[in-house]
PDB file of C-alpha atoms in Angstrom:
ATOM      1  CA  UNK A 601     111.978 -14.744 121.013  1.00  0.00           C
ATOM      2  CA  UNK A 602     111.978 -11.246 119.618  1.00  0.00           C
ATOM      3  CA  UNK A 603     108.627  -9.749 119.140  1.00  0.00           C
ATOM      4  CA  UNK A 604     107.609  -6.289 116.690  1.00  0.00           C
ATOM      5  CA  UNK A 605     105.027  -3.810 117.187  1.00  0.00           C
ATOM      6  CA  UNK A 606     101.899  -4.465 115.260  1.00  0.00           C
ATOM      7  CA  UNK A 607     101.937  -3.873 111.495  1.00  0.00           C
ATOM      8  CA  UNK A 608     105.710  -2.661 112.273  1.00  0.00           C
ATOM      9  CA  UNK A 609     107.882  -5.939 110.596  1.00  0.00           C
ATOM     10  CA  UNK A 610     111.210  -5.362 111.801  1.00  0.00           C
ATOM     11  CA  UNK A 611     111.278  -2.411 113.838  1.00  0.00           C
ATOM     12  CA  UNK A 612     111.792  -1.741 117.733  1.00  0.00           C
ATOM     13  CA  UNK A 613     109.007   0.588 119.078  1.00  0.00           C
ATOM     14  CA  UNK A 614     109.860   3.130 121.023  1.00  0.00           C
ATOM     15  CA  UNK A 615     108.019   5.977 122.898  1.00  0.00           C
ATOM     16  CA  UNK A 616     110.295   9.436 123.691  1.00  0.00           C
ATOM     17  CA  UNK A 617     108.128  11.083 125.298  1.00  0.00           C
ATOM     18  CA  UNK A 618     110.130  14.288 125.756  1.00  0.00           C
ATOM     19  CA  UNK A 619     112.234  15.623 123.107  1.00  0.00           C
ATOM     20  CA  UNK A 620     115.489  17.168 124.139  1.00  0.00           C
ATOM     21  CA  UNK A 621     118.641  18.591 122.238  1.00  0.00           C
ATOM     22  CA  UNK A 622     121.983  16.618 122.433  1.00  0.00           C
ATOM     23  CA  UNK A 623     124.030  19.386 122.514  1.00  0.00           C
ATOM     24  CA  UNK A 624     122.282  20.835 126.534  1.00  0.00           C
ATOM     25  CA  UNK A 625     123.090  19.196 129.729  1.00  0.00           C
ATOM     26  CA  UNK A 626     120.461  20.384 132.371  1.00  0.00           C
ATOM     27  CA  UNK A 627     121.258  20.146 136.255  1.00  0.00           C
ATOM     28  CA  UNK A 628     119.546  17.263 136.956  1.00  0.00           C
ATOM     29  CA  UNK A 629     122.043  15.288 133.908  1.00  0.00           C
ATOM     30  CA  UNK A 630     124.907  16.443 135.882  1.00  0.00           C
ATOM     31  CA  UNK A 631     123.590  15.306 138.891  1.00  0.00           C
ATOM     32  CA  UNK A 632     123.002  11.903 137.580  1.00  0.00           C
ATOM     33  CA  UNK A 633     126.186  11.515 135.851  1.00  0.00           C
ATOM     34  CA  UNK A 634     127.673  12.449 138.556  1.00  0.00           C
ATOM     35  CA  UNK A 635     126.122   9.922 141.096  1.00  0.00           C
ATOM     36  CA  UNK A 636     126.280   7.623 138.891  1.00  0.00           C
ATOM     37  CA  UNK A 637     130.158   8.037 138.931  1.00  0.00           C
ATOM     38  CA  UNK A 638     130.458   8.111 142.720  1.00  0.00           C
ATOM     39  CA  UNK A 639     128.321   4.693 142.771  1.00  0.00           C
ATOM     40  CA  UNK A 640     130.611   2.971 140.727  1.00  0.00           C
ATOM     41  CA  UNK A 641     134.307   3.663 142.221  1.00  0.00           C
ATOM     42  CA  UNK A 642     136.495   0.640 143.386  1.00  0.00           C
ATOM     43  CA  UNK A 643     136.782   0.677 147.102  1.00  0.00           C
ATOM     44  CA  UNK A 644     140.273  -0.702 146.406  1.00  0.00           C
ATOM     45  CA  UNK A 645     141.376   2.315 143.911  1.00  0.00           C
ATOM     46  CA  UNK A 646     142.167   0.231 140.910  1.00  0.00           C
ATOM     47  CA  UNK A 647     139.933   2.394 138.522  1.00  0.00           C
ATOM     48  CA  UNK A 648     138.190   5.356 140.791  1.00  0.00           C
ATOM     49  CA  UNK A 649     139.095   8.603 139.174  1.00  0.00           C
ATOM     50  CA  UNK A 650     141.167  11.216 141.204  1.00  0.00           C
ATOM     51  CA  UNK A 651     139.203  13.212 144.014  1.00  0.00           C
ATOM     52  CA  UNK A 652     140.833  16.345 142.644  1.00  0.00           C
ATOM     53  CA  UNK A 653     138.553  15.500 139.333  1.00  0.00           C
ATOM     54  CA  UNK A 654     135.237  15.288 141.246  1.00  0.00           C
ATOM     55  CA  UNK A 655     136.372  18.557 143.040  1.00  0.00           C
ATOM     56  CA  UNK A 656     137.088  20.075 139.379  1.00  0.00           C
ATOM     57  CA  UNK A 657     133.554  19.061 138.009  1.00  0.00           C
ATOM     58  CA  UNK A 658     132.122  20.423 141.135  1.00  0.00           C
ATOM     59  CA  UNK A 659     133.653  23.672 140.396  1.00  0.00           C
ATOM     60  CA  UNK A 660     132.521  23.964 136.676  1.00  0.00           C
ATOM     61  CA  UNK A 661     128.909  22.753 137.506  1.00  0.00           C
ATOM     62  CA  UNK A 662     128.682  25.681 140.220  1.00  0.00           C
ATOM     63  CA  UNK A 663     130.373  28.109 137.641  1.00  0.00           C
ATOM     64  CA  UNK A 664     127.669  27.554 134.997  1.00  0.00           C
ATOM     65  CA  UNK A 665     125.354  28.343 138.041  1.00  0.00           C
ATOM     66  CA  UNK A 666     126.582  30.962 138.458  1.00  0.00           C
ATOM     67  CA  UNK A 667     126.864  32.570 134.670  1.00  0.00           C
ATOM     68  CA  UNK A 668     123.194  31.315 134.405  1.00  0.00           C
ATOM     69  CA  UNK A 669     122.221  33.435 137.073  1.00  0.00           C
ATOM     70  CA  UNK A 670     123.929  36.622 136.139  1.00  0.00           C
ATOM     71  CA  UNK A 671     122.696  35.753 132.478  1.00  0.00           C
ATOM     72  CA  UNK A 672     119.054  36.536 134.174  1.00  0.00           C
ATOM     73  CA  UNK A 673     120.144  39.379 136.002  1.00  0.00           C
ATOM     74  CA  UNK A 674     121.393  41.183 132.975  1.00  0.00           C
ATOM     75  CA  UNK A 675     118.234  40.161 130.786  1.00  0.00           C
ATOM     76  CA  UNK A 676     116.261  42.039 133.685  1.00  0.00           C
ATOM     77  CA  UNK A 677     118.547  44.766 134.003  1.00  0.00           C
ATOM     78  CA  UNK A 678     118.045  45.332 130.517  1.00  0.00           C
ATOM     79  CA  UNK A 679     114.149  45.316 130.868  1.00  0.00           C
ATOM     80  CA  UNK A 680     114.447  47.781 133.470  1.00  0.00           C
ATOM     81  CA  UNK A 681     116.971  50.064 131.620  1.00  0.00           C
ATOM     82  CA  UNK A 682     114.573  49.868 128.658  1.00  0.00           C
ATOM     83  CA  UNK A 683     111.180  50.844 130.903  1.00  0.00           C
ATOM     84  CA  UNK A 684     113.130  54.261 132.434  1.00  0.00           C
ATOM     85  CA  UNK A 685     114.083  55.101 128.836  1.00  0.00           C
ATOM     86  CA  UNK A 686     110.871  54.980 127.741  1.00  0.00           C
ATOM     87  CA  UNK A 687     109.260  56.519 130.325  1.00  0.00           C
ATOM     88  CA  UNK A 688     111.605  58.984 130.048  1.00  0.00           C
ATOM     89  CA  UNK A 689     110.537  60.175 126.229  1.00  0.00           C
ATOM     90  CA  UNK A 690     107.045  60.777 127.375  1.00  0.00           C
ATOM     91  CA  UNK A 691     106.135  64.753 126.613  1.00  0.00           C
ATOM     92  CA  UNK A 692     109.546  65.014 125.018  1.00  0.00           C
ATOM     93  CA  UNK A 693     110.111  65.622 121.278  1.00  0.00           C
ATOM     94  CA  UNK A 694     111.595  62.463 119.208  1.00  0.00           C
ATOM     95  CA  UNK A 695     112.818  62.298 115.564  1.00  0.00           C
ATOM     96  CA  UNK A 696     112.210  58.801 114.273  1.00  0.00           C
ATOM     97  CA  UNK A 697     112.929  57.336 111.010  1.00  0.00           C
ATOM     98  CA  UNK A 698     110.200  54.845 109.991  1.00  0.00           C
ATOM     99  CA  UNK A 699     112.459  52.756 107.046  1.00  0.00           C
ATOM    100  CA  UNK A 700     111.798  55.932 104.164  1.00  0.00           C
ATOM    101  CA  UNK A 701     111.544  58.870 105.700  1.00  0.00           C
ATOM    102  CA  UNK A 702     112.324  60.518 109.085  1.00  0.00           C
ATOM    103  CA  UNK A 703     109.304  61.714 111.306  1.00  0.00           C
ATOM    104  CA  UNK A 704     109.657  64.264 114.282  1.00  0.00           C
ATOM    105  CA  UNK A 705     106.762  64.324 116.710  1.00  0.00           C
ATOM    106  CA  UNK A 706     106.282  64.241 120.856  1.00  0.00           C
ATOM    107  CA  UNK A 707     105.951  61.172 122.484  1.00  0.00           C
ATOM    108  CA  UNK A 708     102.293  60.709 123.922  1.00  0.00           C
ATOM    109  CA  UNK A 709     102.851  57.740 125.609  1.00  0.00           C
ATOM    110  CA  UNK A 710     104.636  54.132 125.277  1.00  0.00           C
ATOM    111  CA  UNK A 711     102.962  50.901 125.141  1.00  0.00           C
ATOM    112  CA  UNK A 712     104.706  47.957 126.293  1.00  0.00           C
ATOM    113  CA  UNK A 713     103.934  44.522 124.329  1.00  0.00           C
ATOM    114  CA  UNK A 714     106.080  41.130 125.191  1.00  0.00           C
ATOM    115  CA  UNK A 715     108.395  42.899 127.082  1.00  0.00           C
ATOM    116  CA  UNK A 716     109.227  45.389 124.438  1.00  0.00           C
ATOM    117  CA  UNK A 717     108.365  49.257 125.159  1.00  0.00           C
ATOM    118  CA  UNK A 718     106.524  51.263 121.585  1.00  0.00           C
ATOM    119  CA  UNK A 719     106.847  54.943 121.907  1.00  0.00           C
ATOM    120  CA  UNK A 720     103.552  56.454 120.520  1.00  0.00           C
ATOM    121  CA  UNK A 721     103.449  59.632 118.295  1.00  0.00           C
ATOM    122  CA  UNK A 722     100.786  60.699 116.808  1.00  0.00           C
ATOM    123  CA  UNK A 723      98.656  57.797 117.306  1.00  0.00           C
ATOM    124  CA  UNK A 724     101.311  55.753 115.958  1.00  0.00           C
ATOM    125  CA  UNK A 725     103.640  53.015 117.902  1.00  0.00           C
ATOM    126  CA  UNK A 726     107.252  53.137 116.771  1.00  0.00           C
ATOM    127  CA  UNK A 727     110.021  50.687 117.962  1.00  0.00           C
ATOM    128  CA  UNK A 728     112.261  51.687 120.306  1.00  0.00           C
ATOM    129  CA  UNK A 729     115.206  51.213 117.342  1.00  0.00           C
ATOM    130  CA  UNK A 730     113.290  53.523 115.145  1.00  0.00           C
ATOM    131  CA  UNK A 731     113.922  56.332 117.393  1.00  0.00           C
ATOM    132  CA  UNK A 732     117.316  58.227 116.097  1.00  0.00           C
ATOM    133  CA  UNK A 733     117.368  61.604 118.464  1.00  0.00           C
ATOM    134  CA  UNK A 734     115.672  62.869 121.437  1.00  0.00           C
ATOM    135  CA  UNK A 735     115.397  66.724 122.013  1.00  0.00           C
ATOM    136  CA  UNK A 736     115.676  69.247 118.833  1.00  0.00           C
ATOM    137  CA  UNK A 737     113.201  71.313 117.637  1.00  0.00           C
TER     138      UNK A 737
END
């Protein structure tokens, strides 16, 4: 006897509680795949898969460690290149274009906002993109 959700005719009801793109496969999805897999092979052999294809999945799972990890390295290698930069146009004189005209000034000081380091001249905060030359006159 089927039964429908009320003042639903004709449809299933169902709860996803956590939304989650198709196209990502986390850790814990390969882990369950892959248990899931080495649960269900034929003690005989008729239709196990080859070791050498476990050992191969192995090796791709710890390789997309792996390029996760240096992914996060570089990201914070790229903060930290960004922060010495910065702090290195403090007292120094900057030319920086401002989308109509070009604007030449000393760095006072940088203010950092989500991550993100704003040179300030003249009482002004300036992207880091905005500045075109360091030095001059």
């Amino acid at each position: 006897m089927k039964v429908n959700g009320i003042g639903m005719p004709n449809t299933a009801v169902t709860q996803d509680k956590e939304a989650k793109s198709n196209d990502f496969m986390g850790v814990n999805d390969f882990l369950k795949i892959m248990t899931a897999q080495l649960q269900n092979l034929d003690p005989m052999g008729g239709n196990s898969a080859d070791t050498g294809e476990y050992i191969s999945q192995m090796a791709q799972f710890t390789m997309l460690e792996q390029m996760s990890t240096l992914a996060k390295s570089m990201e914070s290698m790229n903060t930290l290149s960004q922060q010495q930069l910065s702090f290195s146009l403090v007292g120094k004189t900057v030319t920086v274009f401002d989308g109509e005209k070009n604007f030449t000034g000393v760095v006072e000081k940088v203010r950092y906002r989500e991550g993100l380091a704003y040179p300030v001249i003249g009482g002004t905060e300036y992207a880091m993109g905005m500045v075109h030359e360091v030095g001059g006159e």
